[in-house]
Amino acid sequence: AVLANARLEEFRRKTEERLSMRAASQFPQGEIGERQRRRIAIIGAGPVGLWAAVLITEKYRYSDGLSGGGRWPDAPEIVIYEGRPQEKHCSRTDIRISLSPATCNLLNSRAKSKHF
């Protein structure tokens, strides 16, 4: 029984090592063995895509009170993909968006703007 228990513990230890190595290999490694930052792809640079990028960016910001702060080291890189070619951007001038005062206040407070 003692020998069987020792073999079982050895099997568990080796299995745990193998699984942890497999999990660690799925993350990209930097030159010095540190994990690289995650990349988040946002498809579409419309209002929702840009708003999502702002919210994610703010989640990883800090303020030190002196220089205005910065990003945390584990902050992901945000990449926004837009399907329209550059010459088609801002080509529609007939679109009007109506926002309630509550929505404007929310956007102004989160985007740090004066007039949204």
Short mmCIF file of the N, C-alpha and C atoms (twelve columns), coordinates in Angstrom:
data_MODEL
# 
_entry.id   MODEL 
# 
loop_
_atom_site.group_PDB 
_atom_site.id 
_atom_site.type_symbol 
_atom_site.label_atom_id 
_atom_site.label_alt_id 
_atom_site.label_comp_id 
_atom_site.label_asym_id 
_atom_site.label_seq_id 
_atom_site.Cartn_x 
_atom_site.Cartn_y 
_atom_site.Cartn_z 
_atom_site.pdbx_PDB_model_num 
ATOM 1   N N  . ALA A 1   0.826   -1.196 0.000   1 
ATOM 2   C CA . ALA A 1   0.000   0.000  0.000   1 
ATOM 3   C C  . ALA A 1   0.869   1.259  0.000   1 
ATOM 4   N N  . VAL A 2   1.977   1.223  0.735   1 
ATOM 5   C CA . VAL A 2   2.875   2.373  0.788   1 
ATOM 6   C C  . VAL A 2   3.526   2.598  -0.574  1 
ATOM 7   N N  . LEU A 3   3.936   1.514  -1.224  1 
ATOM 8   C CA . LEU A 3   4.550   1.622  -2.546  1 
ATOM 9   C C  . LEU A 3   3.550   2.152  -3.570  1 
ATOM 10  N N  . ALA A 4   2.319   1.660  -3.514  1 
ATOM 11  C CA . ALA A 4   1.288   2.145  -4.430  1 
ATOM 12  C C  . ALA A 4   1.003   3.622  -4.198  1 
ATOM 13  N N  . ASN A 5   0.997   4.039  -2.938  1 
ATOM 14  C CA . ASN A 5   0.759   5.446  -2.612  1 
ATOM 15  C C  . ASN A 5   1.904   6.321  -3.132  1 
ATOM 16  N N  . ALA A 6   3.143   5.844  -2.994  1 
ATOM 17  C CA . ALA A 6   4.303   6.597  -3.486  1 
ATOM 18  C C  . ALA A 6   4.248   6.728  -5.006  1 
ATOM 19  N N  . ARG A 7   3.869   5.649  -5.688  1 
ATOM 20  C CA . ARG A 7   3.760   5.702  -7.151  1 
ATOM 21  C C  . ARG A 7   2.654   6.665  -7.587  1 
ATOM 22  N N  . LEU A 8   1.545   6.650  -6.871  1 
ATOM 23  C CA . LEU A 8   0.450   7.557  -7.184  1 
ATOM 24  C C  . LEU A 8   0.872   9.013  -7.009  1 
ATOM 25  N N  . GLU A 9   1.587   9.298  -5.925  1 
ATOM 26  C CA . GLU A 9   2.064   10.673 -5.694  1 
ATOM 27  C C  . GLU A 9   3.071   11.096 -6.760  1 
ATOM 28  N N  . GLU A 10  3.949   10.172 -7.168  1 
ATOM 29  C CA . GLU A 10  4.910   10.471 -8.235  1 
ATOM 30  C C  . GLU A 10  4.185   10.743 -9.553  1 
ATOM 31  N N  . PHE A 11  3.166   9.943  -9.854  1 
ATOM 32  C CA . PHE A 11  2.355   10.148 -11.057 1 
ATOM 33  C C  . PHE A 11  1.669   11.513 -11.015 1 
ATOM 34  N N  . ARG A 12  1.097   11.868 -9.887  1 
ATOM 35  C CA . ARG A 12  0.434   13.177 -9.745  1 
ATOM 36  C C  . ARG A 12  1.421   14.324 -9.945  1 
ATOM 37  N N  . ARG A 13  2.604   14.202 -9.351  1 
ATOM 38  C CA . ARG A 13  3.609   15.262 -9.468  1 
ATOM 39  C C  . ARG A 13  4.043   15.439 -10.926 1 
ATOM 40  N N  . LYS A 14  4.335   14.326 -11.605 1 
ATOM 41  C CA . LYS A 14  4.759   14.407 -13.005 1 
ATOM 42  C C  . LYS A 14  3.648   14.950 -13.896 1 
ATOM 43  N N  . THR A 15  2.420   14.537 -13.633 1 
ATOM 44  C CA . THR A 15  1.286   15.035 -14.412 1 
ATOM 45  C C  . THR A 15  1.110   16.534 -14.208 1 
ATOM 46  N N  . GLU A 16  1.228   16.984 -12.964 1 
ATOM 47  C CA . GLU A 16  1.105   18.423 -12.681 1 
ATOM 48  C C  . GLU A 16  2.204   19.219 -13.372 1 
ATOM 49  N N  . GLU A 17  3.439   18.716 -13.342 1 
ATOM 50  C CA . GLU A 17  4.540   19.390 -14.030 1 
ATOM 51  C C  . GLU A 17  4.288   19.468 -15.532 1 
ATOM 52  N N  . ARG A 18  3.845   18.338 -16.112 1 
ATOM 53  C CA . ARG A 18  3.581   18.296 -17.548 1 
ATOM 54  C C  . ARG A 18  2.480   19.277 -17.950 1 
ATOM 55  N N  . LEU A 19  1.403   19.323 -17.162 1 
ATOM 56  C CA . LEU A 19  0.307   20.236 -17.476 1 
ATOM 57  C C  . LEU A 19  0.712   21.693 -17.295 1 
ATOM 58  N N  . SER A 20  1.495   21.986 -16.264 1 
ATOM 59  C CA . SER A 20  1.914   23.374 -16.074 1 
ATOM 60  C C  . SER A 20  2.878   23.811 -17.172 1 
ATOM 61  N N  . MET A 21  3.742   22.911 -17.639 1 
ATOM 62  C CA . MET A 21  4.643   23.251 -18.750 1 
ATOM 63  C C  . MET A 21  3.849   23.476 -20.028 1 
ATOM 64  N N  . ARG A 22  2.832   22.654 -20.258 1 
ATOM 65  C CA . ARG A 22  2.006   22.815 -21.446 1 
ATOM 66  C C  . ARG A 22  1.249   24.138 -21.398 1 
ATOM 67  N N  . ALA A 23  0.709   24.481 -20.235 1 
ATOM 68  C CA . ALA A 23  -0.021  25.751 -20.097 1 
ATOM 69  C C  . ALA A 23  0.914   26.935 -20.275 1 
ATOM 70  N N  . ALA A 24  2.110   26.854 -19.699 1 
ATOM 71  C CA . ALA A 24  3.066   27.965 -19.818 1 
ATOM 72  C C  . ALA A 24  3.551   28.131 -21.248 1 
ATOM 73  N N  . SER A 25  3.622   27.034 -22.011 1 
ATOM 74  C CA . SER A 25  4.105   27.136 -23.390 1 
ATOM 75  C C  . SER A 25  3.092   27.813 -24.303 1 
ATOM 76  N N  . GLN A 26  1.840   27.916 -23.871 1 
ATOM 77  C CA . GLN A 26  0.824   28.557 -24.698 1 
ATOM 78  C C  . GLN A 26  0.911   30.072 -24.643 1 
ATOM 79  N N  . PHE A 27  1.625   30.622 -23.666 1 
ATOM 80  C CA . PHE A 27  1.801   32.060 -23.565 1 
ATOM 81  C C  . PHE A 27  3.099   32.445 -24.253 1 
ATOM 82  N N  . PRO A 28  3.079   33.519 -25.047 1 
ATOM 83  C CA . PRO A 28  4.330   33.943 -25.680 1 
ATOM 84  C C  . PRO A 28  5.309   34.425 -24.625 1 
ATOM 85  N N  . GLN A 29  6.563   34.073 -24.804 1 
ATOM 86  C CA . GLN A 29  7.598   34.449 -23.850 1 
ATOM 87  C C  . GLN A 29  8.461   35.553 -24.442 1 
ATOM 88  N N  . GLY A 30  8.877   36.489 -23.599 1 
ATOM 89  C CA . GLY A 30  9.777   37.555 -24.015 1 
ATOM 90  C C  . GLY A 30  11.204  37.036 -24.075 1 
ATOM 91  N N  . GLU A 31  12.126  37.914 -24.381 1 
ATOM 92  C CA . GLU A 31  13.516  37.513 -24.517 1 
ATOM 93  C C  . GLU A 31  14.106  37.034 -23.192 1 
ATOM 94  N N  . ILE A 32  13.647  37.607 -22.095 1 
ATOM 95  C CA . ILE A 32  14.213  37.241 -20.800 1 
ATOM 96  C C  . ILE A 32  13.275  36.339 -20.010 1 
ATOM 97  N N  . GLY A 33  12.342  35.699 -20.701 1 
ATOM 98  C CA . GLY A 33  11.470  34.745 -20.047 1 
ATOM 99  C C  . GLY A 33  10.215  35.347 -19.451 1 
ATOM 100 N N  . GLU A 34  10.034  36.642 -19.574 1 
ATOM 101 C CA . GLU A 34  8.826   37.258 -19.051 1 
ATOM 102 C C  . GLU A 34  7.720   37.150 -20.093 1 
ATOM 103 N N  . ARG A 35  6.497   37.113 -19.613 1 
ATOM 104 C CA . ARG A 35  5.371   37.047 -20.548 1 
ATOM 105 C C  . ARG A 35  5.208   38.378 -21.259 1 
ATOM 106 N N  . GLN A 36  4.920   38.278 -22.538 1 
ATOM 107 C CA . GLN A 36  4.651   39.483 -23.306 1 
ATOM 108 C C  . GLN A 36  3.237   39.959 -23.008 1 
ATOM 109 N N  . ARG A 37  2.992   41.220 -23.326 1 
ATOM 110 C CA . ARG A 37  1.649   41.760 -23.109 1 
ATOM 111 C C  . ARG A 37  0.651   41.077 -24.025 1 
ATOM 112 N N  . ARG A 38  -0.569  40.971 -23.530 1 
ATOM 113 C CA . ARG A 38  -1.650  40.426 -24.344 1 
ATOM 114 C C  . ARG A 38  -2.021  41.435 -25.423 1 
ATOM 115 N N  . ARG A 39  -2.585  40.957 -26.498 1 
ATOM 116 C CA . ARG A 39  -3.090  41.825 -27.556 1 
ATOM 117 C C  . ARG A 39  -4.585  41.595 -27.654 1 
ATOM 118 N N  . ILE A 40  -5.337  42.687 -27.661 1 
ATOM 119 C CA . ILE A 40  -6.782  42.623 -27.804 1 
ATOM 120 C C  . ILE A 40  -7.126  43.250 -29.140 1 
ATOM 121 N N  . ALA A 41  -7.807  42.491 -29.982 1 
ATOM 122 C CA . ALA A 41  -8.230  42.984 -31.292 1 
ATOM 123 C C  . ALA A 41  -9.683  43.422 -31.201 1 
ATOM 124 N N  . ILE A 42  -9.934  44.647 -31.622 1 
ATOM 125 C CA . ILE A 42  -11.292 45.170 -31.695 1 
ATOM 126 C C  . ILE A 42  -11.603 45.351 -33.174 1 
ATOM 127 N N  . ILE A 43  -12.645 44.665 -33.621 1 
ATOM 128 C CA . ILE A 43  -13.009 44.707 -35.033 1 
ATOM 129 C C  . ILE A 43  -14.052 45.798 -35.224 1 
ATOM 130 N N  . GLY A 44  -13.708 46.802 -36.004 1 
ATOM 131 C CA . GLY A 44  -14.614 47.907 -36.290 1 
ATOM 132 C C  . GLY A 44  -14.270 49.128 -35.455 1 
ATOM 133 N N  . ALA A 45  -13.973 50.221 -36.116 1 
ATOM 134 C CA . ALA A 45  -13.603 51.452 -35.430 1 
ATOM 135 C C  . ALA A 45  -14.789 52.399 -35.328 1 
ATOM 136 N N  . GLY A 46  -15.976 51.829 -35.214 1 
ATOM 137 C CA . GLY A 46  -17.165 52.649 -35.015 1 
ATOM 138 C C  . GLY A 46  -17.287 53.079 -33.568 1 
ATOM 139 N N  . PRO A 47  -18.412 53.662 -33.200 1 
ATOM 140 C CA . PRO A 47  -18.583 54.159 -31.834 1 
ATOM 141 C C  . PRO A 47  -18.403 53.076 -30.766 1 
ATOM 142 N N  . VAL A 48  -18.929 51.898 -30.995 1 
ATOM 143 C CA . VAL A 48  -18.833 50.835 -29.986 1 
ATOM 144 C C  . VAL A 48  -17.401 50.320 -29.876 1 
ATOM 145 N N  . GLY A 49  -16.728 50.139 -31.005 1 
ATOM 146 C CA . GLY A 49  -15.347 49.663 -30.981 1 
ATOM 147 C C  . GLY A 49  -14.416 50.639 -30.298 1 
ATOM 148 N N  . LEU A 50  -14.569 51.924 -30.619 1 
ATOM 149 C CA . LEU A 50  -13.720 52.933 -29.987 1 
ATOM 150 C C  . LEU A 50  -14.040 53.069 -28.503 1 
ATOM 151 N N  . TRP A 51  -15.313 52.966 -28.154 1 
ATOM 152 C CA . TRP A 51  -15.713 53.043 -26.739 1 
ATOM 153 C C  . TRP A 51  -15.119 51.871 -25.961 1 
ATOM 154 N N  . ALA A 52  -15.147 50.678 -26.540 1 
ATOM 155 C CA . ALA A 52  -14.549 49.513 -25.883 1 
ATOM 156 C C  . ALA A 52  -13.053 49.721 -25.675 1 
ATOM 157 N N  . ALA A 53  -12.381 50.292 -26.660 1 
ATOM 158 C CA . ALA A 53  -10.946 50.556 -26.534 1 
ATOM 159 C C  . ALA A 53  -10.673 51.555 -25.412 1 
ATOM 160 N N  . VAL A 54  -11.500 52.593 -25.303 1 
ATOM 161 C CA . VAL A 54  -11.329 53.581 -24.227 1 
ATOM 162 C C  . VAL A 54  -11.521 52.928 -22.863 1 
ATOM 163 N N  . LEU A 55  -12.560 52.112 -22.717 1 
ATOM 164 C CA . LEU A 55  -12.819 51.470 -21.429 1 
ATOM 165 C C  . LEU A 55  -11.698 50.519 -21.028 1 
ATOM 166 N N  . ILE A 56  -11.182 49.742 -21.978 1 
ATOM 167 C CA . ILE A 56  -10.083 48.827 -21.667 1 
ATOM 168 C C  . ILE A 56  -8.827  49.610 -21.302 1 
ATOM 169 N N  . THR A 57  -8.564  50.676 -22.035 1 
ATOM 170 C CA . THR A 57  -7.387  51.497 -21.743 1 
ATOM 171 C C  . THR A 57  -7.475  52.106 -20.357 1 
ATOM 172 N N  . GLU A 58  -8.638  52.620 -20.002 1 
ATOM 173 C CA . GLU A 58  -8.798  53.230 -18.679 1 
ATOM 174 C C  . GLU A 58  -8.656  52.215 -17.556 1 
ATOM 175 N N  . LYS A 59  -9.021  50.990 -17.821 1 
ATOM 176 C CA . LYS A 59  -8.907  49.959 -16.792 1 
ATOM 177 C C  . LYS A 59  -7.454  49.755 -16.380 1 
ATOM 178 N N  . TYR A 60  -6.524  49.947 -17.285 1 
ATOM 179 C CA . TYR A 60  -5.112  49.702 -17.019 1 
ATOM 180 C C  . TYR A 60  -4.300  50.985 -16.847 1 
ATOM 181 N N  . ARG A 61  -4.967  52.096 -16.579 1 
ATOM 182 C CA . ARG A 61  -4.273  53.359 -16.323 1 
ATOM 183 C C  . ARG A 61  -4.139  53.591 -14.838 1 
ATOM 184 N N  . TYR A 62  -3.106  54.289 -14.442 1 
ATOM 185 C CA . TYR A 62  -2.979  54.711 -13.053 1 
ATOM 186 C C  . TYR A 62  -2.530  56.163 -13.023 1 
ATOM 187 N N  . SER A 63  -2.811  56.811 -11.927 1 
ATOM 188 C CA . SER A 63  -2.417  58.204 -11.752 1 
ATOM 189 C C  . SER A 63  -1.509  58.293 -10.544 1 
ATOM 190 N N  . ASP A 64  -0.330  58.903 -10.736 1 
ATOM 191 C CA . ASP A 64  0.581   59.059 -9.608  1 
ATOM 192 C C  . ASP A 64  0.506   60.458 -9.003  1 
ATOM 193 N N  . GLY A 65  -0.338  61.317 -9.567  1 
ATOM 194 C CA . GLY A 65  -0.519  62.653 -9.026  1 
ATOM 195 C C  . GLY A 65  0.525   63.667 -9.469  1 
ATOM 196 N N  . LEU A 66  1.615   63.211 -10.035 1 
ATOM 197 C CA . LEU A 66  2.675   64.131 -10.439 1 
ATOM 198 C C  . LEU A 66  2.749   64.281 -11.958 1 
ATOM 199 N N  . SER A 67  3.067   63.201 -12.621 1 
ATOM 200 C CA . SER A 67  3.272   63.270 -14.069 1 
ATOM 201 C C  . SER A 67  2.036   62.861 -14.860 1 
ATOM 202 N N  . GLY A 68  0.936   62.633 -14.186 1 
ATOM 203 C CA . GLY A 68  -0.278  62.232 -14.887 1 
ATOM 204 C C  . GLY A 68  -0.474  60.737 -14.955 1 
ATOM 205 N N  . GLY A 69  0.515   59.968 -14.511 1 
ATOM 206 C CA . GLY A 69  0.357   58.521 -14.466 1 
ATOM 207 C C  . GLY A 69  0.879   57.821 -15.685 1 
ATOM 208 N N  . GLY A 70  0.370   56.635 -15.907 1 
ATOM 209 C CA . GLY A 70  0.814   55.822 -17.024 1 
ATOM 210 C C  . GLY A 70  0.009   54.551 -17.093 1 
ATOM 211 N N  . ARG A 71  0.570   53.554 -17.784 1 
ATOM 212 C CA . ARG A 71  -0.102  52.263 -17.915 1 
ATOM 213 C C  . ARG A 71  0.566   51.249 -17.006 1 
ATOM 214 N N  . TRP A 72  -0.247  50.330 -16.488 1 
ATOM 215 C CA . TRP A 72  0.302   49.234 -15.703 1 
ATOM 216 C C  . TRP A 72  1.128   48.337 -16.611 1 
ATOM 217 N N  . PRO A 73  2.131   47.651 -16.074 1 
ATOM 218 C CA . PRO A 73  2.980   46.785 -16.916 1 
ATOM 219 C C  . PRO A 73  2.213   45.670 -17.608 1 
ATOM 220 N N  . ASP A 74  1.118   45.206 -17.011 1 
ATOM 221 C CA . ASP A 74  0.368   44.117 -17.636 1 
ATOM 222 C C  . ASP A 74  -0.748  44.614 -18.544 1 
ATOM 223 N N  . ALA A 75  -0.732  45.902 -18.872 1 
ATOM 224 C CA . ALA A 75  -1.770  46.470 -19.745 1 
ATOM 225 C C  . ALA A 75  -1.682  45.835 -21.128 1 
ATOM 226 N N  . PRO A 76  -2.813  45.404 -21.675 1 
ATOM 227 C CA . PRO A 76  -2.774  44.782 -23.002 1 
ATOM 228 C C  . PRO A 76  -2.578  45.822 -24.098 1 
ATOM 229 N N  . GLU A 77  -2.078  45.360 -25.223 1 
ATOM 230 C CA . GLU A 77  -1.987  46.197 -26.412 1 
ATOM 231 C C  . GLU A 77  -3.327  46.080 -27.129 1 
ATOM 232 N N  . ILE A 78  -3.923  47.210 -27.465 1 
ATOM 233 C CA . ILE A 78  -5.228  47.212 -28.117 1 
ATOM 234 C C  . ILE A 78  -5.029  47.561 -29.584 1 
ATOM 235 N N  . VAL A 79  -5.512  46.687 -30.451 1 
ATOM 236 C CA . VAL A 79  -5.397  46.890 -31.891 1 
ATOM 237 C C  . VAL A 79  -6.817  46.991 -32.448 1 
ATOM 238 N N  . ILE A 80  -7.094  48.086 -33.161 1 
ATOM 239 C CA . ILE A 80  -8.422  48.291 -33.729 1 
ATOM 240 C C  . ILE A 80  -8.337  48.097 -35.241 1 
ATOM 241 N N  . TYR A 81  -9.180  47.206 -35.747 1 
ATOM 242 C CA . TYR A 81  -9.225  46.922 -37.186 1 
ATOM 243 C C  . TYR A 81  -10.471 47.557 -37.782 1 
ATOM 244 N N  . GLU A 82  -10.287 48.252 -38.873 1 
ATOM 245 C CA . GLU A 82  -11.402 48.864 -39.585 1 
ATOM 246 C C  . GLU A 82  -11.424 48.291 -40.984 1 
ATOM 247 N N  . GLY A 83  -12.588 47.858 -41.437 1 
ATOM 248 C CA . GLY A 83  -12.714 47.222 -42.737 1 
ATOM 249 C C  . GLY A 83  -12.789 48.179 -43.903 1 
ATOM 250 N N  . ARG A 84  -13.188 49.425 -43.643 1 
ATOM 251 C CA . ARG A 84  -13.316 50.375 -44.756 1 
ATOM 252 C C  . ARG A 84  -11.954 50.924 -45.136 1 
ATOM 253 N N  . PRO A 85  -11.732 51.186 -46.422 1 
ATOM 254 C CA . PRO A 85  -10.472 51.812 -46.825 1 
ATOM 255 C C  . PRO A 85  -10.402 53.252 -46.318 1 
ATOM 256 N N  . GLN A 86  -9.216  53.789 -46.240 1 
ATOM 257 C CA . GLN A 86  -8.991  55.130 -45.683 1 
ATOM 258 C C  . GLN A 86  -9.809  56.203 -46.402 1 
ATOM 259 N N  . GLU A 87  -9.947  56.090 -47.735 1 
ATOM 260 C CA . GLU A 87  -10.679 57.122 -48.479 1 
ATOM 261 C C  . GLU A 87  -12.179 57.097 -48.194 1 
ATOM 262 N N  . LYS A 88  -12.689 56.012 -47.627 1 
ATOM 263 C CA . LYS A 88  -14.114 55.909 -47.301 1 
ATOM 264 C C  . LYS A 88  -14.432 56.381 -45.885 1 
ATOM 265 N N  . HIS A 89  -13.406 56.644 -45.075 1 
ATOM 266 C CA . HIS A 89  -13.649 57.125 -43.720 1 
ATOM 267 C C  . HIS A 89  -14.289 58.505 -43.766 1 
ATOM 268 N N  . CYS A 90  -15.238 58.738 -42.925 1 
ATOM 269 C CA . CYS A 90  -15.948 60.024 -42.827 1 
ATOM 270 C C  . CYS A 90  -16.605 60.417 -44.139 1 
ATOM 271 N N  . SER A 91  -16.960 59.447 -44.949 1 
ATOM 272 C CA . SER A 91  -17.558 59.769 -46.240 1 
ATOM 273 C C  . SER A 91  -19.064 59.985 -46.133 1 
ATOM 274 N N  . ARG A 92  -19.681 59.543 -45.036 1 
ATOM 275 C CA . ARG A 92  -21.126 59.720 -44.876 1 
ATOM 276 C C  . ARG A 92  -21.383 60.928 -44.007 1 
ATOM 277 N N  . THR A 93  -22.001 61.912 -44.597 1 
ATOM 278 C CA . THR A 93  -22.300 63.138 -43.847 1 
ATOM 279 C C  . THR A 93  -23.778 63.251 -43.515 1 
ATOM 280 N N  . ASP A 94  -24.572 62.254 -43.894 1 
ATOM 281 C CA . ASP A 94  -26.013 62.323 -43.662 1 
ATOM 282 C C  . ASP A 94  -26.451 61.590 -42.392 1 
ATOM 283 N N  . ILE A 95  -25.505 61.188 -41.552 1 
ATOM 284 C CA . ILE A 95  -25.839 60.453 -40.331 1 
ATOM 285 C C  . ILE A 95  -25.942 61.433 -39.168 1 
ATOM 286 N N  . ARG A 96  -27.002 61.311 -38.418 1 
ATOM 287 C CA . ARG A 96  -27.189 62.128 -37.219 1 
ATOM 288 C C  . ARG A 96  -27.399 61.187 -36.044 1 
ATOM 289 N N  . ILE A 97  -26.708 61.435 -34.960 1 
ATOM 290 C CA . ILE A 97  -26.852 60.615 -33.770 1 
ATOM 291 C C  . ILE A 97  -27.418 61.494 -32.669 1 
ATOM 292 N N  . SER A 98  -28.458 61.015 -32.041 1 
ATOM 293 C CA . SER A 98  -29.077 61.742 -30.944 1 
ATOM 294 C C  . SER A 98  -28.737 61.033 -29.638 1 
ATOM 295 N N  . LEU A 99  -28.151 61.765 -28.706 1 
ATOM 296 C CA . LEU A 99  -27.772 61.202 -27.411 1 
ATOM 297 C C  . LEU A 99  -28.524 61.918 -26.303 1 
ATOM 298 N N  . SER A 100 -28.958 61.165 -25.325 1 
ATOM 299 C CA . SER A 100 -29.636 61.781 -24.183 1 
ATOM 300 C C  . SER A 100 -28.612 62.529 -23.328 1 
ATOM 301 N N  . PRO A 101 -29.063 63.481 -22.509 1 
ATOM 302 C CA . PRO A 101 -28.123 64.191 -21.621 1 
ATOM 303 C C  . PRO A 101 -27.367 63.241 -20.692 1 
ATOM 304 N N  . ALA A 102 -28.017 62.192 -20.214 1 
ATOM 305 C CA . ALA A 102 -27.341 61.239 -19.330 1 
ATOM 306 C C  . ALA A 102 -26.219 60.513 -20.072 1 
ATOM 307 N N  . THR A 103 -26.474 60.126 -21.336 1 
ATOM 308 C CA . THR A 103 -25.451 59.459 -22.133 1 
ATOM 309 C C  . THR A 103 -24.295 60.400 -22.423 1 
ATOM 310 N N  . CYS A 104 -24.599 61.665 -22.742 1 
ATOM 311 C CA . CYS A 104 -23.537 62.650 -22.980 1 
ATOM 312 C C  . CYS A 104 -22.678 62.839 -21.740 1 
ATOM 313 N N  . ASN A 105 -23.317 62.928 -20.578 1 
ATOM 314 C CA . ASN A 105 -22.555 63.084 -19.333 1 
ATOM 315 C C  . ASN A 105 -21.649 61.884 -19.085 1 
ATOM 316 N N  . LEU A 106 -22.172 60.685 -19.342 1 
ATOM 317 C CA . LEU A 106 -21.371 59.478 -19.167 1 
ATOM 318 C C  . LEU A 106 -20.179 59.471 -20.120 1 
ATOM 319 N N  . LEU A 107 -20.424 59.775 -21.387 1 
ATOM 320 C CA . LEU A 107 -19.342 59.795 -22.363 1 
ATOM 321 C C  . LEU A 107 -18.308 60.863 -22.030 1 
ATOM 322 N N  . ASN A 108 -18.763 62.047 -21.625 1 
ATOM 323 C CA . ASN A 108 -17.833 63.118 -21.282 1 
ATOM 324 C C  . ASN A 108 -16.982 62.752 -20.076 1 
ATOM 325 N N  . SER A 109 -17.580 62.113 -19.074 1 
ATOM 326 C CA . SER A 109 -16.805 61.770 -17.880 1 
ATOM 327 C C  . SER A 109 -15.813 60.649 -18.168 1 
ATOM 328 N N  . ARG A 110 -16.193 59.672 -18.974 1 
ATOM 329 C CA . ARG A 110 -15.298 58.547 -19.242 1 
ATOM 330 C C  . ARG A 110 -14.248 58.875 -20.291 1 
ATOM 331 N N  . ALA A 111 -14.591 59.711 -21.265 1 
ATOM 332 C CA . ALA A 111 -13.635 60.044 -22.335 1 
ATOM 333 C C  . ALA A 111 -12.812 61.274 -21.994 1 
ATOM 334 N N  . LYS A 112 -13.069 61.868 -20.843 1 
ATOM 335 C CA . LYS A 112 -12.322 63.058 -20.386 1 
ATOM 336 C C  . LYS A 112 -12.438 64.202 -21.390 1 
ATOM 337 N N  . SER A 113 -13.620 64.358 -21.965 1 
ATOM 338 C CA . SER A 113 -13.848 65.441 -22.926 1 
ATOM 339 C C  . SER A 113 -14.845 66.439 -22.326 1 
ATOM 340 N N  . LYS A 114 -14.915 67.599 -22.919 1 
ATOM 341 C CA . LYS A 114 -15.841 68.630 -22.428 1 
ATOM 342 C C  . LYS A 114 -17.174 68.593 -23.162 1 
ATOM 343 N N  . HIS A 115 -17.116 68.283 -24.446 1 
ATOM 344 C CA . HIS A 115 -18.333 68.269 -25.271 1 
ATOM 345 C C  . HIS A 115 -18.331 67.043 -26.147 1 
ATOM 346 N N  . PHE A 116 -19.148 66.074 -25.801 1 
ATOM 347 C CA . PHE A 116 -19.226 64.889 -26.643 1 
ATOM 348 C C  . PHE A 116 -20.358 65.068 -27.621 1 
# 
